[in-house]
XYZ file of C-alpha atoms in Angstrom:
390
model
C 76.888 118.008 74.053
C 78.667 115.774 76.548
C 76.925 115.292 79.904
C 79.506 115.623 82.690
C 77.298 114.791 85.676
C 73.653 114.736 86.705
C 71.226 114.085 89.543
C 67.526 113.284 89.659
C 65.000 114.259 92.330
C 61.874 112.339 93.339
C 59.738 114.202 90.793
C 61.929 113.077 87.894
C 63.542 116.494 87.380
C 67.049 116.051 85.993
C 69.794 118.610 86.615
C 73.532 118.638 86.071
C 76.274 119.943 83.811
C 77.140 119.434 80.160
C 80.039 120.451 77.949
C 79.737 121.990 74.498
C 80.877 119.362 71.995
C 82.431 122.012 69.731
C 84.382 123.853 72.450
C 85.107 123.151 76.139
C 82.340 125.350 77.530
C 80.510 124.039 80.603
C 76.819 124.738 81.262
C 74.360 123.943 84.062
C 71.120 122.378 82.816
C 67.701 121.330 84.103
C 64.967 119.216 82.516
C 61.607 119.124 84.312
C 59.522 117.230 81.779
C 58.191 120.364 80.092
C 61.060 122.814 79.705
C 64.782 122.836 79.017
C 66.877 125.346 81.007
C 70.607 125.964 80.792
C 73.150 128.691 81.540
C 76.961 128.981 81.670
C 78.407 127.199 84.679
C 80.160 129.615 87.044
C 83.224 128.238 88.882
C 82.380 129.353 92.416
C 80.324 132.308 93.574
C 80.034 134.957 90.895
C 76.870 136.757 91.878
C 76.076 140.138 93.399
C 79.098 141.833 94.875
C 81.539 140.601 92.264
C 83.039 142.970 89.754
C 82.139 143.217 86.103
C 85.743 142.326 85.288
C 85.372 138.941 86.995
C 82.288 138.162 84.965
C 84.000 139.192 81.765
C 87.025 137.014 82.477
C 84.789 134.043 83.236
C 82.593 134.513 80.188
C 85.298 135.246 77.612
C 84.562 133.314 74.462
C 80.825 132.923 75.020
C 80.300 135.658 72.438
C 81.394 133.246 69.701
C 79.273 130.535 68.144
C 80.644 128.306 65.416
C 77.315 128.103 63.564
C 76.603 131.841 63.687
C 76.262 131.931 59.909
C 73.544 129.845 58.289
C 72.872 129.452 54.570
C 69.464 130.670 53.501
C 67.699 128.930 50.631
C 66.652 131.083 47.732
C 68.857 134.009 48.701
C 72.364 134.962 47.739
C 74.941 135.155 50.499
C 74.488 134.343 54.158
C 71.735 135.097 56.600
C 73.485 135.872 59.888
C 72.216 134.907 63.270
C 72.456 137.658 65.858
C 76.016 137.446 67.172
C 76.787 138.255 70.766
C 79.361 141.019 70.842
C 79.608 141.426 74.607
C 81.713 138.957 76.594
C 78.897 138.822 79.149
C 76.420 137.306 76.682
C 75.889 133.895 75.089
C 73.651 132.415 72.422
C 70.227 131.159 73.433
C 68.720 129.889 70.203
C 68.604 132.926 67.926
C 68.985 135.459 70.734
C 71.930 136.799 72.758
C 71.319 136.877 76.502
C 73.369 137.784 79.566
C 75.278 134.881 81.113
C 73.506 135.513 84.427
C 70.206 134.522 82.794
C 68.818 131.097 81.999
C 68.168 130.027 78.443
C 64.682 128.563 78.727
C 62.942 126.563 76.032
C 59.383 125.218 75.956
C 59.287 123.025 72.859
C 55.844 122.667 71.369
C 56.523 120.058 68.689
C 55.266 116.547 69.390
C 58.670 114.852 69.113
C 60.367 117.120 71.647
C 57.447 116.938 74.055
C 57.505 113.157 73.883
C 61.235 113.082 74.593
C 60.922 115.337 77.639
C 58.037 113.294 79.042
C 59.976 110.064 78.592
C 63.030 111.579 80.282
C 60.920 112.611 83.251
C 59.418 109.119 83.541
C 62.887 107.577 83.244
C 64.122 109.972 85.930
C 61.433 108.858 88.367
C 62.297 105.194 87.714
C 65.992 105.995 88.095
C 65.409 107.577 91.510
C 63.425 104.553 92.699
C 66.156 102.155 91.587
C 68.857 104.315 93.154
C 67.168 104.120 96.544
C 67.135 100.337 96.289
C 70.750 99.980 95.175
C 74.128 100.726 96.699
C 75.278 104.365 96.999
C 77.369 104.085 93.842
C 74.995 105.689 91.366
C 75.765 109.092 89.854
C 72.690 110.800 91.298
C 73.143 109.601 94.832
C 76.870 110.111 95.088
C 76.627 113.618 93.681
C 73.919 114.494 96.167
C 75.946 113.146 99.052
C 79.088 114.862 97.885
C 77.323 118.205 98.089
C 75.572 117.416 101.351
C 78.569 115.983 103.143
C 81.609 117.931 102.082
C 85.091 116.679 102.510
C 86.828 114.776 105.129
C 89.534 116.032 107.382
C 91.900 113.188 107.825
C 93.880 114.431 110.722
C 95.249 110.981 111.479
C 98.555 111.530 109.717
C 100.379 108.449 108.645
C 103.719 110.193 108.250
C 103.716 112.182 111.461
C 106.840 110.707 113.041
C 108.782 109.953 109.842
C 111.444 112.437 108.802
C 112.280 112.916 105.113
C 115.803 111.577 105.657
C 114.467 108.300 107.032
C 112.035 107.410 104.273
C 113.035 104.589 101.960
C 114.376 102.194 104.600
C 112.644 98.968 105.475
C 112.725 99.800 109.182
C 110.889 103.054 108.533
C 107.824 101.191 107.334
C 107.335 99.737 110.775
C 108.061 103.097 112.414
C 105.494 104.738 110.135
C 102.865 102.205 111.175
C 103.620 102.884 114.842
C 103.367 106.616 114.271
C 100.004 106.106 112.639
C 98.656 104.111 115.564
C 99.804 106.843 117.956
C 98.103 109.536 115.887
C 94.855 107.625 115.728
C 94.591 107.461 119.499
C 95.482 111.110 119.950
C 92.743 113.714 120.142
C 95.173 116.523 119.329
C 94.957 117.207 115.563
C 96.804 120.533 115.584
C 100.012 119.125 114.109
C 98.514 117.945 110.800
C 99.445 121.040 108.818
C 103.111 120.533 109.735
C 103.392 117.123 108.087
C 105.758 116.729 105.110
C 103.914 116.150 101.826
C 105.386 112.708 101.266
C 103.547 109.455 100.589
C 103.814 107.209 103.682
C 104.997 103.670 103.294
C 102.235 102.099 105.338
C 100.542 98.974 104.062
C 96.901 99.927 104.625
C 95.730 102.524 102.138
C 92.347 103.491 100.704
C 91.472 102.202 97.237
C 93.272 99.991 94.728
C 95.040 102.631 92.669
C 92.212 103.307 90.240
C 89.235 105.667 90.053
C 86.523 103.072 90.612
C 87.664 101.797 94.028
C 87.939 105.249 95.612
C 85.215 106.557 97.975
C 82.423 108.701 96.590
C 80.934 109.930 99.885
C 82.151 110.919 103.345
C 80.560 107.759 104.742
C 82.477 105.552 102.304
C 85.723 107.342 103.056
C 85.190 107.024 106.804
C 84.544 103.276 106.494
C 87.570 102.793 104.219
C 89.858 104.497 106.730
C 88.466 102.448 109.590
C 89.125 99.295 107.557
C 92.675 100.532 106.931
C 93.176 101.014 110.652
C 92.973 104.815 110.680
C 90.411 105.802 113.287
C 89.068 109.243 112.373
C 85.688 110.688 113.242
C 82.751 110.980 110.869
C 83.038 114.760 111.258
C 86.622 114.689 110.033
C 85.688 112.511 107.082
C 82.875 114.874 106.199
C 85.163 117.916 106.367
C 87.721 116.275 104.069
C 85.123 115.483 101.431
C 83.967 119.104 101.625
C 87.529 120.359 101.070
C 88.025 118.149 98.014
C 84.695 119.259 96.570
C 85.697 122.894 97.113
C 89.039 122.256 95.416
C 87.377 120.886 92.292
C 85.003 123.865 92.102
C 87.705 126.500 92.538
C 91.191 125.854 93.924
C 92.423 129.449 93.538
C 92.326 130.418 97.235
C 93.862 127.137 98.401
C 96.745 127.347 95.943
C 97.310 131.042 96.673
C 97.737 130.326 100.396
C 100.140 127.489 99.670
C 102.255 129.600 97.319
C 102.402 132.327 99.976
C 103.363 129.847 102.688
C 100.122 130.450 104.569
C 98.239 127.761 106.479
C 95.078 126.439 104.843
C 92.814 123.834 106.451
C 91.466 122.672 103.089
C 95.008 122.048 101.815
C 95.867 120.075 104.955
C 92.789 117.864 104.624
C 93.550 117.208 100.971
C 97.138 116.307 101.924
C 95.839 113.784 104.442
C 93.484 112.277 101.873
C 96.305 111.766 99.371
C 98.640 110.274 101.989
C 95.988 107.791 103.077
C 95.164 106.732 99.506
C 96.758 104.184 97.217
C 98.501 106.185 94.463
C 96.722 106.166 91.104
C 98.382 103.549 88.892
C 99.048 104.767 85.386
C 99.973 107.759 83.262
C 98.635 111.184 84.232
C 98.602 114.514 82.393
C 98.533 118.199 83.296
C 97.639 121.046 80.938
C 99.116 124.542 81.348
C 99.816 127.450 78.975
C 102.240 130.305 78.366
C 102.057 133.594 76.526
C 104.576 132.518 73.887
C 106.283 129.412 72.574
C 109.638 130.785 73.791
C 108.318 131.058 77.359
C 106.936 127.516 77.173
C 110.237 126.043 75.954
C 112.211 127.970 78.563
C 109.975 126.603 81.350
C 110.237 123.075 79.932
C 114.021 123.091 80.518
C 113.438 123.006 84.274
C 116.102 124.121 86.729
C 119.813 123.213 86.600
C 118.844 119.609 87.412
C 115.992 119.522 84.893
C 113.346 119.687 87.649
C 110.161 121.520 86.699
C 108.708 124.397 88.701
C 105.563 123.181 90.489
C 104.657 126.575 92.032
C 104.761 125.174 95.573
C 101.078 124.202 95.586
C 98.907 121.137 95.124
C 98.202 120.467 91.460
C 95.339 118.972 89.456
C 96.363 116.250 87.008
C 94.111 113.930 85.003
C 94.229 110.371 83.739
C 92.608 111.766 80.566
C 94.899 113.285 77.944
C 91.903 115.022 76.355
C 91.098 116.816 79.625
C 94.690 118.027 79.995
C 94.707 119.284 76.407
C 91.536 121.293 77.083
C 93.099 122.916 80.138
C 96.277 123.671 78.195
C 94.100 125.675 75.803
C 92.588 127.451 78.852
C 89.111 128.135 77.546
C 88.468 131.040 79.969
C 91.198 133.224 78.466
C 90.989 134.945 75.100
C 94.489 136.365 74.619
C 97.133 134.470 72.701
C 98.724 131.606 74.601
C 100.891 128.565 73.887
C 99.636 125.228 75.252
C 101.787 122.713 77.132
C 100.898 119.221 78.325
C 103.040 117.400 80.884
C 102.774 113.621 81.121
C 104.273 111.226 83.652
C 103.753 107.879 85.340
C 102.087 108.709 88.641
C 103.800 107.552 91.822
C 102.132 109.504 94.638
C 99.001 111.367 93.475
C 95.547 110.071 94.434
C 92.300 109.928 92.474
C 89.575 112.339 93.592
C 87.269 111.638 90.658
C 84.449 110.227 92.790
C 84.459 113.273 95.093
C 84.881 115.856 92.341
C 82.498 118.611 91.357
C 83.051 117.512 87.729
C 83.729 113.778 87.588
C 84.345 113.801 83.867
C 87.757 115.398 84.470
C 89.146 112.111 85.915
C 91.204 114.165 88.341
C 94.272 112.971 90.217
C 95.584 115.394 92.821
C 99.349 115.676 93.343
C 100.730 117.260 96.509
C 102.774 120.472 96.534
C 106.090 118.887 97.470
C 106.053 116.465 94.536
C 108.837 116.993 91.997
C 109.111 116.057 88.310
C 112.282 115.880 86.216
C 112.168 116.452 82.436
C 112.888 113.409 80.264
C 111.984 114.789 76.831
C 110.385 117.787 75.146
C 108.705 117.773 71.733
C 106.102 119.685 69.771
C 102.968 118.016 68.406
C 100.070 119.750 66.662
C 101.028 123.200 67.936
C 101.405 122.009 71.533
C 104.550 121.352 73.615
C 104.577 117.839 75.123
C 106.826 117.437 78.156
C 107.500 113.880 79.293
C 108.633 113.885 82.895
C 109.535 111.494 85.679
C 108.199 111.879 89.213
C 111.217 111.909 91.500
């Protein structure tokens, strides 16, 4: 398995998420020194009150296990493990259990016991060292990200700049003046009306990579203050919460944007991106279509070769592997044709350090961003669209 993230409490208990190395399935796990617990990770609330259909959509594919058949010595043919036939079940050792239940293991062999005990001891040491060090460690930043959700950066840098004015040298100075005016103003009601364009101010958060971006509300608040954007700690906290919500499940946010409805989370995310140095480098986005014909038709773009972006913020990644996994869409069973878009990023900002799953190396691109097709080709059963951000 591949560990995506983790945290450690004072007792040495380790919890987090891992991904199946054979297929892109994500599981929650917990190690307490004696037992191993894991269960399928649910993207958002999927407990009592939700329909069976929602559970089945989420769990599609968990009924399959690549090692379901095991050779048995001394016997002809195969000895089959019990195979889960319901989409609401997954393999727990040799048993099939409901995805709502934990797979719990209490290993009794000496080697496994020793490993669990050493992990617990290492966890306790890790927690002690984390408390001594800066708030950059995985455990601490994850804890803070959950405790202090996202920041609302209502101090809009682009408030007084019209789309027709951007690009001129004089507008840079006007943008800076508009920013200073916004910072002093207590009225934040206009933030949702800002155009989704990257401001040309000179003081932005981060250096255009993942590592320099804030990982907590406190870090984001300090970075904005250093950049000359005076927002409150409460606003910073709300913005971090919105980004964390986005990375857990962006469905509601995107739905409101597509429908032209106001959404506070979307506005806070917009502010975060505008105040951040754009990620420097190539980024990728994985999507899928029902057929190859549909995929190729979409890849043509409109009459100007501009791709449809659905009028909503979009999740991209600096990792090609991550985009390829999303193009396969591991929560859907029916036939689909994968597409990966790649481009040199010009405006999107890294949210990796504030993400629910940091391993996705996510870069968020705002809804008004446009991409024009440069080339289309097929590689290994997948359409690759090279585009240019315009």
